[in-house]
Short mmCIF file of C-alpha atoms and ligand atoms in Angstrom, two decimals:
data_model
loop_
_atom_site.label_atom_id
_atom_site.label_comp_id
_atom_site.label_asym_id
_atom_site.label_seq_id
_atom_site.Cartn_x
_atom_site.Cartn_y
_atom_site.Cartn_z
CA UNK A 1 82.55 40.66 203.33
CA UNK A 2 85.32 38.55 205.54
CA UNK A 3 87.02 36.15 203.52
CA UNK A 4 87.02 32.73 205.03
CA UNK A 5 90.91 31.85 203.73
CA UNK A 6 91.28 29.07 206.09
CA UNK A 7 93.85 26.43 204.03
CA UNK A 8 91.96 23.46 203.05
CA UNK A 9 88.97 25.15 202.01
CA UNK A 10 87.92 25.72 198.39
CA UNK A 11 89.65 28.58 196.56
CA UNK A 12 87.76 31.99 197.04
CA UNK A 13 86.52 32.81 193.21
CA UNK A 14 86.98 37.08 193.38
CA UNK A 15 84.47 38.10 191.40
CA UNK A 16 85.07 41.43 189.69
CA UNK A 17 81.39 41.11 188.36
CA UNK A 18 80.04 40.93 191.62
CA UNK A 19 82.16 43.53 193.00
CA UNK A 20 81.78 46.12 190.33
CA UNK A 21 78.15 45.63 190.41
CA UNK A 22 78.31 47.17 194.24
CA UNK A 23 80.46 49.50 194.01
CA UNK A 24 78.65 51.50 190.57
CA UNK A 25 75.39 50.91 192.66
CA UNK A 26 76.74 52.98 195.57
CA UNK A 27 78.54 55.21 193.09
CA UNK A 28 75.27 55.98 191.19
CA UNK A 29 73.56 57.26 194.40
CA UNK A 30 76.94 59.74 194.92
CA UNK A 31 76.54 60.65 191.59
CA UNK A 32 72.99 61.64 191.81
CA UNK A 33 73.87 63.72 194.91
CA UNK A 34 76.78 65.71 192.69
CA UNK A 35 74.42 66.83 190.53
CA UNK A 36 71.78 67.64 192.73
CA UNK A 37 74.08 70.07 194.66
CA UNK A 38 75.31 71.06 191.83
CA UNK A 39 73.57 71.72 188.85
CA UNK A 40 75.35 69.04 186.55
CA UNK A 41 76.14 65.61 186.61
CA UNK A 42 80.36 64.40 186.47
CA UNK A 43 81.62 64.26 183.20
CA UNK A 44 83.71 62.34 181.58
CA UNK A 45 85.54 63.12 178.21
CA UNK A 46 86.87 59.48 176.38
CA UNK A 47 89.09 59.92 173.35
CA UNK A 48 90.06 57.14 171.23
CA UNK A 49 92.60 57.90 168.29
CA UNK A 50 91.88 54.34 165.31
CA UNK A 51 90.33 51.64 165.21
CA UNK A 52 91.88 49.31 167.00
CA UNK A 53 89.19 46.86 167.98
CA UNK A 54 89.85 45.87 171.81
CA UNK A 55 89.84 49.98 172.69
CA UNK A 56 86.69 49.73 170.85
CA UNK A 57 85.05 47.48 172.91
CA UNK A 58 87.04 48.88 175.87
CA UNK A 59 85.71 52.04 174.76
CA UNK A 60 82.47 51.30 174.23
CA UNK A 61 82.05 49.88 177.90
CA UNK A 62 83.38 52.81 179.91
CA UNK A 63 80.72 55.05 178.09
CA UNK A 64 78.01 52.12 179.03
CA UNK A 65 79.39 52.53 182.56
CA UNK A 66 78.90 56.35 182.19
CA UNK A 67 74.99 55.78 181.51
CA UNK A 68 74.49 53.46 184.07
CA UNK A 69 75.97 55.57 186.90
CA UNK A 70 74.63 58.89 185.73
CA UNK A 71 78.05 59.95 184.31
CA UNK A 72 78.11 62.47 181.50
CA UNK A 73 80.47 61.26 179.12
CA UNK A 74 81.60 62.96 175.93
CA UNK A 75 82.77 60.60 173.16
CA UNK A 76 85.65 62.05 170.44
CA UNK A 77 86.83 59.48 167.73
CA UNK A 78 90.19 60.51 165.33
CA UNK A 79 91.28 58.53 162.64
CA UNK A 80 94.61 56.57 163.03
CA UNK A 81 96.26 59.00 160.80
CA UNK A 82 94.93 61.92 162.60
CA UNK A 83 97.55 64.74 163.02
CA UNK A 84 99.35 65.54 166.13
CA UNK A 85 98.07 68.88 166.76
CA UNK A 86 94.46 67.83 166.05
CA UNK A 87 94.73 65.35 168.78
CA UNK A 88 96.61 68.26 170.91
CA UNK A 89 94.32 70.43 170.20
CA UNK A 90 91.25 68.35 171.15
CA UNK A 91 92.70 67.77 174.46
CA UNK A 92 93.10 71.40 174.73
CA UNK A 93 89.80 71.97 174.31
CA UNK A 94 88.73 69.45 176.91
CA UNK A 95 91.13 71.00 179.85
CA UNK A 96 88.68 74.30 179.09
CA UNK A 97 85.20 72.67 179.00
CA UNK A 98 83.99 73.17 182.48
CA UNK A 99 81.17 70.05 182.11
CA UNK A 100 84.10 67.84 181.65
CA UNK A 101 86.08 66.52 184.95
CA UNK A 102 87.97 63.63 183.71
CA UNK A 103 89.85 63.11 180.06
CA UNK A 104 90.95 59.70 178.97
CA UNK A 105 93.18 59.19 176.17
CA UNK A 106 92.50 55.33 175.39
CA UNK A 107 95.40 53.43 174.79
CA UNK A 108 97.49 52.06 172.93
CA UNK A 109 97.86 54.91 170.39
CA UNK A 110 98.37 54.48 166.90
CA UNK A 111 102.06 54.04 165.76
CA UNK A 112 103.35 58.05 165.03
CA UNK A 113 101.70 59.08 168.53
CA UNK A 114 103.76 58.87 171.67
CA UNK A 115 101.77 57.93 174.50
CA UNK A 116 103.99 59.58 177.33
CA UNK A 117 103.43 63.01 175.35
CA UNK A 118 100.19 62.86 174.32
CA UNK A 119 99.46 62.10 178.45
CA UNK A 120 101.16 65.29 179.39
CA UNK A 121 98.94 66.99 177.53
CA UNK A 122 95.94 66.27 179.79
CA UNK A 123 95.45 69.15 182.97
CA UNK A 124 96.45 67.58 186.00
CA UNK A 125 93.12 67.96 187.89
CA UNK A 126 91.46 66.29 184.67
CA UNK A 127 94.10 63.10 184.64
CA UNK A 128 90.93 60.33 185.19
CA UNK A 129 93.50 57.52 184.76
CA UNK A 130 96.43 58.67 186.56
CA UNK A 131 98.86 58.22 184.03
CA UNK A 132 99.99 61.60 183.65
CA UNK A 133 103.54 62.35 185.71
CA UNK A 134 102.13 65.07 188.21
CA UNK A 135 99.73 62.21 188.96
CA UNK A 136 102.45 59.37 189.34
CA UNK A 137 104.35 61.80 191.30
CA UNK A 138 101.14 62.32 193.68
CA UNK A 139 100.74 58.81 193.96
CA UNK A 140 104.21 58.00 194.90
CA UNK A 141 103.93 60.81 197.88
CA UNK A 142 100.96 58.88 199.01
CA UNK A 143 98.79 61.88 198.45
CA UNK A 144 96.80 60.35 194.90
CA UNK A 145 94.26 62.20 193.07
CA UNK A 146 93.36 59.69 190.88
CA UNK A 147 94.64 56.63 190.74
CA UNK A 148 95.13 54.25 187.48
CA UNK A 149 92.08 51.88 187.11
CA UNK A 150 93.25 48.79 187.02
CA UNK A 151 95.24 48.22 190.05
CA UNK A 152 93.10 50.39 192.14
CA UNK A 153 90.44 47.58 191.09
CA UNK A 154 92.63 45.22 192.49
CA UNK A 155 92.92 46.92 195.75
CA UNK A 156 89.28 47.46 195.69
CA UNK A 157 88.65 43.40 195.24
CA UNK A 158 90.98 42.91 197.83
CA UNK A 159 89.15 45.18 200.13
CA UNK A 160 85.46 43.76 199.32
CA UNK A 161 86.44 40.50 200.26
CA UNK A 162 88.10 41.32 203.19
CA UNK A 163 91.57 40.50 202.52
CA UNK A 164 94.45 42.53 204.24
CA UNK A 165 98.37 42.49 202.68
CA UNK A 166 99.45 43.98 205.36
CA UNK A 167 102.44 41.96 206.81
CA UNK A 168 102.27 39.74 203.43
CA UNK A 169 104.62 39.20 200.57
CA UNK A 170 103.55 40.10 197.51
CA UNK A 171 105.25 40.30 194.31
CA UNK A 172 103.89 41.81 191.09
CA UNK A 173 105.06 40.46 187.97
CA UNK A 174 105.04 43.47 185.01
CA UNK A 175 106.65 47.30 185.49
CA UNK A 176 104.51 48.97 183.48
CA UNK A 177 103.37 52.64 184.18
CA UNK A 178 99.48 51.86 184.16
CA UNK A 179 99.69 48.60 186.10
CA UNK A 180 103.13 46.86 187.56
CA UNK A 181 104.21 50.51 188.97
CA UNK A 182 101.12 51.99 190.50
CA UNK A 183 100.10 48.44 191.75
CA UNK A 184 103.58 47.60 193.72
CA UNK A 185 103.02 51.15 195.30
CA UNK A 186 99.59 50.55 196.79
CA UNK A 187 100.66 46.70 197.73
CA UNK A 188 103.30 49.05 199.63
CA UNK A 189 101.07 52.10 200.90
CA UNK A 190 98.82 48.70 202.40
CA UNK A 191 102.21 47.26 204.52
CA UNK A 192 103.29 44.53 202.04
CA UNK A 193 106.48 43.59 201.27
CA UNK A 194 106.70 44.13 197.65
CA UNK A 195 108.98 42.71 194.58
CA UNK A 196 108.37 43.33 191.12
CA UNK A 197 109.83 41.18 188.62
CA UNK A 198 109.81 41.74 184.90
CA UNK A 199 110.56 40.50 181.46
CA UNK A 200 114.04 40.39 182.62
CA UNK A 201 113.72 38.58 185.98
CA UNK A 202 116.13 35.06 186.27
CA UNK A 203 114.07 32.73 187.49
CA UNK A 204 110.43 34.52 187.87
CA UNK A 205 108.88 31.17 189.50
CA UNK A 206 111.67 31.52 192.85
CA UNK A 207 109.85 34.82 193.61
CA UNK A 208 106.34 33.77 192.87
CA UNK A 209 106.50 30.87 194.20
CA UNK A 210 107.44 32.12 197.67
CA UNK A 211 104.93 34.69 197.89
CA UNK A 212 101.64 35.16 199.97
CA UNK A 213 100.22 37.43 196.58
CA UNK A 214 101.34 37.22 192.98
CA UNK A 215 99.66 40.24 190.97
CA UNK A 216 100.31 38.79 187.46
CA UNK A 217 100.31 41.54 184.46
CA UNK A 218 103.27 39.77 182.02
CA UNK A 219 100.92 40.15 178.68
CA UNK A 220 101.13 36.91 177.95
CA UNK A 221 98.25 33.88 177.31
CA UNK A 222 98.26 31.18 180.58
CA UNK A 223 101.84 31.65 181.41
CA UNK A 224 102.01 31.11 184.85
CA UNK A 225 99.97 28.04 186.79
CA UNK A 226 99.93 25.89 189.52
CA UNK A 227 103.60 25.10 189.85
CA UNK A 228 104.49 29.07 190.05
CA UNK A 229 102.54 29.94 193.12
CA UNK A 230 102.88 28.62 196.78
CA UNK A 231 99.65 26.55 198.52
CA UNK A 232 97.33 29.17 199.93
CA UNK A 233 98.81 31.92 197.87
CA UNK A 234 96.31 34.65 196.62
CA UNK A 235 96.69 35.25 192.35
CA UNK A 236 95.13 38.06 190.84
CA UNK A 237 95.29 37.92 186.81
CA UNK A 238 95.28 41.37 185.14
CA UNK A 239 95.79 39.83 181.78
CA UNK A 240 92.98 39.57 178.97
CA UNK A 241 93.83 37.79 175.81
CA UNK A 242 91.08 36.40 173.01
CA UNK A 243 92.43 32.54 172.03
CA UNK A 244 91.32 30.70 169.80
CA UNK A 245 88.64 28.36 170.87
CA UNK A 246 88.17 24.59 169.96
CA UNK A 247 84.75 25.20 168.59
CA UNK A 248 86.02 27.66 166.45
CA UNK A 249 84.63 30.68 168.11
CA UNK A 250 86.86 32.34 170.65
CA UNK A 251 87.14 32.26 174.23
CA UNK A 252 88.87 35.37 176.44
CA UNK A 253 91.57 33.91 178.94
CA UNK A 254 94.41 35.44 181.79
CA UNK A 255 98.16 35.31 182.24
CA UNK A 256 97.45 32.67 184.76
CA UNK A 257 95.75 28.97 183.88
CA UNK A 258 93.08 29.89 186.46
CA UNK A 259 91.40 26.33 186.37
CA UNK A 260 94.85 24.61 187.58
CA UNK A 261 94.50 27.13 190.98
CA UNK A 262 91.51 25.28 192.22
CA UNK A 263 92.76 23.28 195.18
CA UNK A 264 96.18 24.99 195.69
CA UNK A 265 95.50 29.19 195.75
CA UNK A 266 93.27 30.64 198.74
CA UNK A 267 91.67 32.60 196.22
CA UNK A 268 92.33 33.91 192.95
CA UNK A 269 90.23 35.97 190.15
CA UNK A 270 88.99 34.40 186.89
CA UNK A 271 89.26 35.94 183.62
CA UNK A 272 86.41 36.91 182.44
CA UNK A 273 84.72 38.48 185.57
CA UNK A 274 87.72 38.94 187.72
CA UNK A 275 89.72 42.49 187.53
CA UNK A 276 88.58 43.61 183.90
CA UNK A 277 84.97 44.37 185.16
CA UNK A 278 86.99 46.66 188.36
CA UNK A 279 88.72 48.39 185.82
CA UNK A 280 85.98 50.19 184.54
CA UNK A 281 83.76 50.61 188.17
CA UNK A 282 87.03 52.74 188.96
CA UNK A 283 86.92 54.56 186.25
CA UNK A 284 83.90 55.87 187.06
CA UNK A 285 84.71 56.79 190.73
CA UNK A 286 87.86 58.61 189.32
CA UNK A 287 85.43 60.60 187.55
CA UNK A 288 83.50 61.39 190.52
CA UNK A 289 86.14 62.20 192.78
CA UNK A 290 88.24 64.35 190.22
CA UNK A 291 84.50 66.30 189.97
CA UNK A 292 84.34 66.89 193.75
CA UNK A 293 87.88 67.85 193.83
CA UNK A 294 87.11 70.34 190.81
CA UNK A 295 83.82 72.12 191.87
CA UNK A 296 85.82 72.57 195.22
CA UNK A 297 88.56 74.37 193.67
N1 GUN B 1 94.12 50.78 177.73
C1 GUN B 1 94.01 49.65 178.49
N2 GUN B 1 93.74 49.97 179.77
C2 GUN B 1 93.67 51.32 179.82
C3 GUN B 1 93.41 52.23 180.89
O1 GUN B 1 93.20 51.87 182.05
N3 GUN B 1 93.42 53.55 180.52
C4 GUN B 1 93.67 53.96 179.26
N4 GUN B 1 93.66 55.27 179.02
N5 GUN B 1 93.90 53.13 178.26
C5 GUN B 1 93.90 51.81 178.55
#
């Protein structure tokens, strides 16, 4: 679908819901034809170390996802105190099981577990999230087996509504490994001028401000609004944080006070329903794709 970004008109809503909900539809008919040719369906192998209760629920969706698009998945809960070599061991295991083509290690990881290490343990051609450094290292040649989830949602939302960075600024606040990194490589492998700023930046607003797409992952609850982006800017939030609610209850929110965007951004995704949902439809086509690549090899 072509955007219609003309300045003036009401912002674009992205809808992560809407666009996830395509993309597993088509995924579930690829899937069916992977395990009609041969034999068995994809499979994915999802290991979560505690009890942390976000990677539950995080957790608990990806093997939803799994069901719904004919994915295979194999769940493995350790306790928080589980030992190293346990966890090694498992992992070990799953490199060997030939009805498993993707592994992911959910994180964070308990306190005692490094999360760097624990990656390299995963087989290359089974690296689902592409965390792992032979997988950074692919992505940075511009030769990716699978890419990390979250910002190859973002790309994906991008493409579904038709929206091209070629040319365009963009600047990505957060340098982390699973999002800021990977994300300000694709920006680039898609011909936009990229900065990424960080916890250390002077003066974060004189980049974001000036830029035709901010790609906000900071961590932090409604930091950035209205005031940070320029008119007809496109925002993408990658943050989730659960805030206290005035009824009590609680309500999920971004980095970015979405509701001040209306009027000002070309477009912009909400939190909930914006990149979280992507996150989890890419998941899934990792999966698929690492189980082409590994029946072909
Ligand atoms: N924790 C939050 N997001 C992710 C992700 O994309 N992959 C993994 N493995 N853990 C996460």
């Amino acid at each position: 679908m072509a955007a219609n970004l003309a300045q003036g008109s009401a912002m674009l809503k992205l809808n992560g819901n809407e666009v996830s909900a395509v993309r597993k539809t088509a995924l579930s008919a690829k899937v069916r034809e992977f395990q009609k040719r041969n034999g068995r369906p994809p499979g994915l192998a999802v290991v979560l170390v505690g009890e942390d209760p976000a990677s539950q629920v995080y957790v608990g969706g990806k093997i939803k996802a799994c069901g719904e698009t004919g994915i295979r998945s194999f769940e493995h809960r350790l306790p928080a105190a589980c030992k190293r070599t346990e966890l090694k061991l498992l992992i070990e295991k799953l490199n060997y099981d030939s009805q498993v083509d993707g592994i992911l290690v959910q994180l964070p990881l308990p306190i005692g577990l490094e999360g760097d290490e624990v990656l390299s343990w995963i087989a290359p051609h089974k690296d689902v999230d592409g965390l792992t450094a032979h997988s950074m290292g692919l992505l940075w040649m511009g030769q990716p087996r699978a890419i990390s989830c979250t910002p190859a949602g973002v790309m994906a939302i991008l493409q579904h509504y038709g929206i091209s960075v070629a040319g365009k600024s963009a600047v990505v606040v957060g340098r982390s490994n699973i999002v800021g990194k990977p994300m300000a490589h694709l920006l680039v492998q898609a011909d936009a001028t990229v900065t990424i700023c960080h916890s250390r930046t002077t003066n974060l607003r004189e980049h974001t401000s000036q830029a035709d797409l901010v790609v906000v992952a900071v961590g932090r609850p409604r930091f950035l609004g209205r005031e940070d982006f320029k008119q007809g800017a496109i925002v993408i939030d990658v943050g989730i944080h659960r805030q206290p609610a005035a009824d009590g209850k609680t309500k999920l929110c971004g980095d970015v006070r979405y509701e001040e965007l209306e009027g000002w951004a070309q477009a912009a995704t909400p939190v909930p329903g914006g990149v979280g949902p992507m996150t989890i439809a890419m998941l899934m086509e990792n999966t698929l794709r690492l189980a082409e690549l590994n029946v072909a090899t």
